Amino acid sequence: MKYSRWLFLWMFLFVSCNTLAQEGLSDWYWGGVLTQGLSRTDNNNFSGKSSERVSSDFRELAVHATWRATSQLHLAGQVMSRKFGAVDNGELQLDYLLADFGLSSDVSREYGVRIGRVKLPYGFYNETRDVAFTRPSIALPQSIYFNTTRELQLSADGMMLYGNFPIAGMRIDIDFLIGRPRESVNTEYGYFRADFSGKFEDDLGVLSRVSLVDGADAWVMGVTLGQFDLIYHPGPIGELGLNDGKVSIDVAILGGQYNTESLSFTAEYMLLSVDRSDLGGAFEKNGKSTSESYYLQAEYRFAKNWDFMLRYDVFFLNKNDRNGFKAEQRSSRPAYSQWTKDYTLGIGWQASPNMSFRAEWHSIKGAGWLAIQDNLDASKLEKDWNLYLLQAAYRF
């Protein structure tokens, strides 16, 4: 089994970490996070058959380790088992495994290079999206941080240059990655809306992020730009008359965040362009589209270890067909499957340094970012629905 070598590697690594820790070598660290979520909807399905029952198909087990081999070389990695309805089945995944070479010894600036399977510098939350203690909600804004194509967004195999430098009393952070994105069957659902008999093959892509941070770390403005290509090879059935070709993906994200001791305000806006016209067939004339999405979010830390979150999240699968009427004419899917507007209320309690609990209510119109794998019959999709989420998280 292809995951067995990863499991063996990490078992060996953790035994080594424990041994070294017992010998007083503090440059080793390992830990993990275990989360269990419950979801219930009055219509449509989220993370399993949530419209029929309370679904427990939303859980994560991640184990990570870091080792400071020298003052300039760090090694780090994480393996995860994730269950998310029919999208993720709980098999082990290697989220990241990298060597970080620090090239600067100046305390006022830092720069270096990371090589291996590297987390994508994508928006504000991508690099910490799998750590329940660092994300502001159970479900991140689904208009930008898709659960349905998590592997493609999370990490890539390649090299990333990074650095931060002082400038006029502020700091500028720069990340530039070149690598091969991860793909899976979920990629086909994400960009074809179905699982065809063919398969994707990853190709080279680039992603960059530039952030400007004030001297007190109170506010940050960031821009993410990227372009990835995925090569597609049709299968024997030849669905939609597609040919060998590439799917080109261009992404642009603009975001801002402001923080005080008790309040945080965050907003991000994204344009995601997908060009499938190179595949011909059904995509020869209608292969290009650009999705548009944004969210506005406020967090209020109203008491020790308690926080409240309010968010408005909007997604249009095609910004030139916001109401979805054109897509409905070309397919059997309803117009409201092309967009989503999500109003979210959430509350969190960190009961101890190692334990946290969250609860959320989503009042939703549209079904644009729902996982097709959990909603195979498009005729059963409803325009108006509610999503209720509970989650417990434990870190060790």
CSV table of N, CA and C in Angstrom, one decimal, residues 121-229:
chain,number,residue,atom,x,y,z
A,121,PRO,N,1.4,29.1,0.0
A,121,PRO,CA,1.2,30.5,0.6
A,121,PRO,C,-0.1,31.1,-0.1
A,122,TYR,N,-1.2,30.7,0.4
A,122,TYR,CA,-2.5,31.0,-0.2
A,122,TYR,C,-3.5,31.6,0.8
A,123,GLY,N,-3.6,32.9,0.6
A,123,GLY,CA,-4.6,33.6,1.5
A,123,GLY,C,-4.0,33.7,2.9
A,124,PHE,N,-4.9,33.9,3.9
A,124,PHE,CA,-4.6,34.1,5.3
A,124,PHE,C,-4.5,32.8,6.0
A,125,TYR,N,-5.4,31.8,5.7
A,125,TYR,CA,-5.6,30.6,6.5
A,125,TYR,C,-5.1,29.3,6.0
A,126,ASN,N,-4.6,29.2,4.7
A,126,ASN,CA,-4.3,28.0,4.1
A,126,ASN,C,-3.3,27.2,4.9
A,127,GLU,N,-2.2,27.8,5.3
A,127,GLU,CA,-1.1,27.1,6.0
A,127,GLU,C,-1.5,26.5,7.3
A,128,THR,N,-2.6,27.0,7.9
A,128,THR,CA,-3.0,26.5,9.3
A,128,THR,C,-4.4,26.0,9.2
A,129,ARG,N,-4.9,25.7,8.0
A,129,ARG,CA,-6.3,25.3,7.9
A,129,ARG,C,-6.6,23.9,8.6
A,130,ASP,N,-5.6,23.1,8.8
A,130,ASP,CA,-5.8,21.8,9.4
A,130,ASP,C,-5.6,21.8,10.9
A,131,VAL,N,-5.4,22.9,11.5
A,131,VAL,CA,-5.1,23.0,12.9
A,131,VAL,C,-6.3,23.7,13.5
A,132,ALA,N,-7.2,23.0,14.2
A,132,ALA,CA,-8.5,23.6,14.7
A,132,ALA,C,-8.2,24.7,15.6
A,133,PHE,N,-7.1,24.7,16.3
A,133,PHE,CA,-6.8,25.8,17.4
A,133,PHE,C,-6.4,27.1,16.7
A,134,THR,N,-6.1,27.1,15.5
A,134,THR,CA,-5.6,28.3,14.8
A,134,THR,C,-6.6,28.9,13.8
A,135,ARG,N,-7.6,28.1,13.4
A,135,ARG,CA,-8.6,28.6,12.5
A,135,ARG,C,-9.8,29.3,13.2
A,136,PRO,N,-10.4,30.3,12.6
A,136,PRO,CA,-11.4,31.0,13.3
A,136,PRO,C,-12.8,30.3,13.4
A,137,SER,N,-13.0,29.2,12.7
A,137,SER,CA,-14.3,28.5,12.6
A,137,SER,C,-14.1,27.1,12.3
A,138,ILE,N,-15.2,26.3,12.5
A,138,ILE,CA,-15.1,24.9,12.2
A,138,ILE,C,-14.9,24.7,10.7
A,139,ALA,N,-15.7,25.4,9.9
A,139,ALA,CA,-15.5,25.4,8.4
A,139,ALA,C,-15.0,26.8,8.0
A,140,LEU,N,-13.9,26.8,7.4
A,140,LEU,CA,-13.4,28.1,6.9
A,140,LEU,C,-14.3,28.6,5.8
A,141,PRO,N,-14.2,29.8,5.4
A,141,PRO,CA,-15.0,30.4,4.3
A,141,PRO,C,-14.9,29.5,3.0
A,142,GLN,N,-16.0,28.8,2.7
A,142,GLN,CA,-15.9,27.8,1.6
A,142,GLN,C,-15.9,28.5,0.3
A,143,SER,N,-16.1,29.8,0.2
A,143,SER,CA,-15.9,30.5,-1.1
A,143,SER,C,-14.5,30.5,-1.5
A,144,ILE,N,-13.5,30.4,-0.6
A,144,ILE,CA,-12.1,30.5,-0.9
A,144,ILE,C,-11.3,29.3,-0.5
A,145,TYR,N,-11.6,28.7,0.7
A,145,TYR,CA,-10.9,27.6,1.2
A,145,TYR,C,-11.8,26.3,1.0
A,146,PHE,N,-11.8,25.8,-0.2
A,146,PHE,CA,-12.7,24.7,-0.5
A,146,PHE,C,-12.3,23.4,0.2
A,147,ASN,N,-13.3,22.8,0.8
A,147,ASN,CA,-13.1,21.4,1.3
A,147,ASN,C,-13.1,20.4,0.2
A,148,THR,N,-13.7,20.8,-0.9
A,148,THR,CA,-13.9,19.8,-2.0
A,148,THR,C,-12.6,19.6,-2.8
A,149,THR,N,-11.7,20.6,-2.9
A,149,THR,CA,-10.4,20.4,-3.6
A,149,THR,C,-9.3,20.7,-2.6
A,150,ARG,N,-9.3,20.2,-1.4
A,150,ARG,CA,-8.4,20.5,-0.4
A,150,ARG,C,-6.9,20.2,-0.8
A,151,GLU,N,-6.7,19.0,-1.4
A,151,GLU,CA,-5.3,18.6,-1.8
A,151,GLU,C,-4.7,19.6,-2.7
A,152,LEU,N,-5.5,20.0,-3.7
A,152,LEU,CA,-4.9,20.9,-4.7
A,152,LEU,C,-4.5,22.3,-4.1
A,153,GLN,N,-5.3,22.7,-3.1
A,153,GLN,CA,-5.0,24.0,-2.4
A,153,GLN,C,-3.9,23.9,-1.3
A,154,LEU,N,-3.8,22.7,-0.7
A,154,LEU,CA,-3.0,22.6,0.5
A,154,LEU,C,-1.5,22.7,0.3
A,155,SER,N,-1.0,21.9,-0.6
A,155,SER,CA,0.5,21.8,-0.7
A,155,SER,C,0.9,21.4,-2.1
A,156,ALA,N,2.2,21.6,-2.4
A,156,ALA,CA,2.7,21.2,-3.7
A,156,ALA,C,4.1,20.7,-3.5
A,157,ASP,N,4.6,19.9,-4.4
A,157,ASP,CA,5.9,19.3,-4.4
A,157,ASP,C,6.9,20.2,-5.2
A,158,GLY,N,7.8,20.9,-4.5
A,158,GLY,CA,8.6,21.8,-5.2
A,158,GLY,C,9.5,22.6,-4.3
A,159,MET,N,9.7,23.9,-4.6
A,159,MET,CA,10.6,24.7,-3.8
A,159,MET,C,9.9,26.1,-3.6
A,160,MET,N,10.1,26.6,-2.4
A,160,MET,CA,9.5,27.9,-2.1
A,160,MET,C,10.6,28.8,-1.5
A,161,LEU,N,10.7,30.0,-2.0
A,161,LEU,CA,11.6,31.1,-1.5
A,161,LEU,C,10.8,32.0,-0.6
A,162,TYR,N,11.3,32.3,0.6
A,162,TYR,CA,10.5,33.2,1.5
A,162,TYR,C,11.5,34.2,2.1
A,163,GLY,N,10.8,35.3,2.5
A,163,GLY,CA,11.6,36.3,3.2
A,163,GLY,C,10.7,37.4,3.8
A,164,ASN,N,11.2,38.0,4.9
A,164,ASN,CA,10.5,39.2,5.4
A,164,ASN,C,11.6,40.3,5.7
A,165,PHE,N,11.2,41.5,5.4
A,165,PHE,CA,12.2,42.6,5.4
A,165,PHE,C,11.5,43.9,6.0
A,166,PRO,N,12.3,44.6,6.8
A,166,PRO,CA,11.7,45.9,7.3
A,166,PRO,C,11.6,47.0,6.2
A,167,ILE,N,10.6,47.8,6.2
A,167,ILE,CA,10.4,48.8,5.3
A,167,ILE,C,9.6,50.0,5.9
A,168,ALA,N,10.2,51.1,6.1
A,168,ALA,CA,9.5,52.3,6.5
A,168,ALA,C,8.6,52.0,7.8
A,169,GLY,N,9.2,51.4,8.8
A,169,GLY,CA,8.6,51.1,10.0
A,169,GLY,C,7.6,49.9,10.0
A,170,MET,N,7.5,49.3,8.8
A,170,MET,CA,6.6,48.2,8.7
A,170,MET,C,7.4,47.0,8.2
A,171,ARG,N,6.8,45.9,7.8
A,171,ARG,CA,7.4,44.7,7.4
A,171,ARG,C,6.8,44.2,6.1
A,172,ILE,N,7.6,43.7,5.2
A,172,ILE,CA,7.0,43.1,4.0
A,172,ILE,C,7.4,41.6,4.0
A,173,ASP,N,6.4,40.8,3.8
A,173,ASP,CA,6.6,39.3,3.8
A,173,ASP,C,6.4,38.8,2.3
A,174,ILE,N,7.4,38.1,1.8
A,174,ILE,CA,7.3,37.6,0.4
A,174,ILE,C,7.5,36.1,0.4
A,175,ASP,N,6.6,35.4,-0.3
A,175,ASP,CA,6.7,33.9,-0.5
A,175,ASP,C,6.5,33.7,-2.0
A,176,PHE,N,7.4,32.8,-2.6
A,176,PHE,CA,7.3,32.5,-4.0
A,176,PHE,C,7.5,31.0,-4.1
A,177,LEU,N,6.5,30.3,-4.7
A,177,LEU,CA,6.6,28.8,-4.8
A,177,LEU,C,6.6,28.4,-6.3
A,178,ILE,N,7.4,27.4,-6.6
A,178,ILE,CA,7.3,26.8,-7.9
A,178,ILE,C,7.3,25.3,-7.6
A,179,GLY,N,6.3,24.6,-8.2
A,179,GLY,CA,6.1,23.2,-7.9
A,179,GLY,C,5.0,22.5,-8.6
A,180,ARG,N,4.8,21.2,-8.3
A,180,ARG,CA,3.7,20.5,-8.9
A,180,ARG,C,2.6,20.3,-7.9
A,181,PRO,N,1.4,20.8,-8.2
A,181,PRO,CA,0.3,20.7,-7.3
A,181,PRO,C,-0.2,19.2,-7.1
A,182,ARG,N,-0.8,19.0,-6.0
A,182,ARG,CA,-1.4,17.6,-5.8
A,182,ARG,C,-2.8,17.5,-6.4
A,183,GLU,N,-3.1,16.4,-7.0
A,183,GLU,CA,-4.4,16.2,-7.6
A,183,GLU,C,-4.9,14.9,-7.1
A,184,SER,N,-6.3,14.7,-7.2
A,184,SER,CA,-6.9,13.5,-6.8
A,184,SER,C,-8.3,13.4,-7.6
A,185,VAL,N,-9.0,12.4,-7.3
A,185,VAL,CA,-10.4,12.3,-8.0
A,185,VAL,C,-11.2,13.5,-7.6
A,186,ASN,N,-11.0,14.2,-6.5
A,186,ASN,CA,-11.8,15.3,-6.1
A,186,ASN,C,-11.5,16.5,-7.1
A,187,THR,N,-10.3,16.5,-7.8
A,187,THR,CA,-10.0,17.5,-8.7
A,187,THR,C,-11.0,17.4,-9.9
A,188,GLU,N,-11.4,16.2,-10.3
A,188,GLU,CA,-12.3,16.1,-11.4
A,188,GLU,C,-13.7,16.6,-11.0
A,189,TYR,N,-14.1,16.3,-9.8
A,189,TYR,CA,-15.4,16.8,-9.3
A,189,TYR,C,-15.4,18.3,-9.2
A,190,GLY,N,-14.2,18.9,-8.9
A,190,GLY,CA,-14.1,20.3,-8.8
A,190,GLY,C,-14.2,21.1,-10.1
A,191,TYR,N,-13.6,20.5,-11.1
A,191,TYR,CA,-13.5,21.2,-12.4
A,191,TYR,C,-14.3,20.6,-13.6
A,192,PHE,N,-14.8,19.3,-13.4
A,192,PHE,CA,-15.7,18.7,-14.3
A,192,PHE,C,-17.1,18.5,-13.8
A,193,ARG,N,-17.2,18.6,-12.5
A,193,ARG,CA,-18.5,18.4,-11.8
A,193,ARG,C,-18.9,16.9,-11.8
A,194,ALA,N,-17.9,16.0,-12.1
A,194,ALA,CA,-18.2,14.6,-12.2
A,194,ALA,C,-16.9,13.8,-12.1
A,195,ASP,N,-16.9,12.5,-11.9
A,195,ASP,CA,-15.8,11.6,-11.9
A,195,ASP,C,-15.8,10.9,-13.3
A,196,PHE,N,-14.9,11.3,-14.2
A,196,PHE,CA,-14.8,10.7,-15.5
A,196,PHE,C,-13.8,9.5,-15.5
A,197,SER,N,-13.8,8.8,-16.6
A,197,SER,CA,-12.9,7.6,-16.6
A,197,SER,C,-11.5,8.0,-16.9
A,198,GLY,N,-11.2,9.2,-17.2
A,198,GLY,CA,-9.8,9.7,-17.5
A,198,GLY,C,-9.1,10.0,-16.1
A,199,LYS,N,-8.0,10.6,-16.3
A,199,LYS,CA,-7.3,11.0,-15.0
A,199,LYS,C,-6.4,12.3,-15.3
A,200,PHE,N,-6.2,13.0,-14.2
A,200,PHE,CA,-5.4,14.2,-14.2
A,200,PHE,C,-3.9,13.8,-13.9
A,201,GLU,N,-3.0,14.6,-14.5
A,201,GLU,CA,-1.6,14.5,-14.2
A,201,GLU,C,-1.1,15.8,-13.8
A,202,ASP,N,-0.4,15.9,-12.7
A,202,ASP,CA,0.0,17.3,-12.3
A,202,ASP,C,1.1,17.8,-13.2
A,203,ASP,N,1.1,19.1,-13.3
A,203,ASP,CA,2.1,19.8,-14.1
A,203,ASP,C,2.7,21.0,-13.2
A,204,LEU,N,3.6,21.7,-13.8
A,204,LEU,CA,4.3,22.8,-13.0
A,204,LEU,C,3.4,24.0,-12.8
A,205,GLY,N,3.5,24.6,-11.6
A,205,GLY,CA,2.8,25.8,-11.3
A,205,GLY,C,3.6,26.8,-10.5
A,206,VAL,N,3.1,28.0,-10.4
A,206,VAL,CA,3.8,29.0,-9.6
A,206,VAL,C,2.7,29.7,-8.7
A,207,LEU,N,3.1,30.1,-7.5
A,207,LEU,CA,2.2,30.8,-6.6
A,207,LEU,C,3.1,31.8,-5.8
A,208,SER,N,2.6,33.0,-5.7
A,208,SER,CA,3.4,34.0,-4.9
A,208,SER,C,2.4,34.8,-4.0
A,209,ARG,N,2.9,35.2,-2.9
A,209,ARG,CA,2.1,36.0,-1.9
A,209,ARG,C,3.0,37.1,-1.4
A,210,VAL,N,2.5,38.3,-1.4
A,210,VAL,CA,3.2,39.5,-0.8
A,210,VAL,C,2.3,40.1,0.2
A,211,SER,N,2.8,40.3,1.5
A,211,SER,CA,2.0,40.9,2.6
A,211,SER,C,2.7,42.0,3.2
A,212,LEU,N,2.0,43.1,3.5
A,212,LEU,CA,2.5,44.2,4.2
A,212,LEU,C,1.9,44.3,5.6
A,213,VAL,N,2.8,44.3,6.6
A,213,VAL,CA,2.4,44.2,8.0
A,213,VAL,C,2.9,45.5,8.7
A,214,ASP,N,2.1,46.1,9.6
A,214,ASP,CA,2.5,47.2,10.3
A,214,ASP,C,3.5,46.8,11.5
A,215,GLY,N,4.2,47.7,12.1
A,215,GLY,CA,5.2,47.4,13.1
A,215,GLY,C,4.6,46.7,14.3
A,216,ALA,N,3.4,46.9,14.6
A,216,ALA,CA,2.8,46.3,15.8
A,216,ALA,C,2.0,45.0,15.5
A,217,ASP,N,2.1,44.6,14.3
A,217,ASP,CA,1.3,43.4,13.8
A,217,ASP,C,-0.2,43.6,14.0
A,218,ALA,N,-0.7,44.8,14.0
A,218,ALA,CA,-2.1,45.0,14.2
A,218,ALA,C,-2.9,44.8,12.9
A,219,TRP,N,-2.3,45.2,11.7
A,219,TRP,CA,-3.0,45.0,10.5
A,219,TRP,C,-2.0,44.4,9.4
A,220,VAL,N,-2.6,43.8,8.5
A,220,VAL,CA,-1.9,43.2,7.4
A,220,VAL,C,-2.7,43.2,6.1
A,221,MET,N,-2.0,43.5,5.0
A,221,MET,CA,-2.7,43.5,3.7
A,221,MET,C,-1.9,42.5,2.8
A,222,GLY,N,-2.6,41.7,2.1
A,222,GLY,CA,-1.9,40.7,1.3
A,222,GLY,C,-2.5,40.4,0.0
A,223,VAL,N,-1.6,40.1,-1.0
A,223,VAL,CA,-2.0,39.7,-2.3
A,223,VAL,C,-1.4,38.4,-2.7
A,224,THR,N,-2.2,37.4,-3.2
A,224,THR,CA,-1.8,36.1,-3.7
A,224,THR,C,-2.1,36.0,-5.1
A,225,LEU,N,-1.1,35.6,-5.9
A,225,LEU,CA,-1.2,35.4,-7.4
A,225,LEU,C,-0.6,34.1,-7.7
A,226,GLY,N,-1.3,33.3,-8.6
A,226,GLY,CA,-0.8,32.0,-9.0
A,226,GLY,C,-1.3,31.5,-10.3
A,227,GLN,N,-0.6,30.5,-10.8
A,227,GLN,CA,-1.0,29.9,-12.1
A,227,GLN,C,-0.6,28.4,-12.1
A,228,PHE,N,-1.5,27.5,-12.3
A,228,PHE,CA,-1.2,26.1,-12.3
A,228,PHE,C,-1.8,25.4,-13.5
A,229,ASP,N,-1.1,24.4,-14.0
A,229,ASP,CA,-1.7,23.6,-15.1
A,229,ASP,C,-1.8,22.2,-14.7
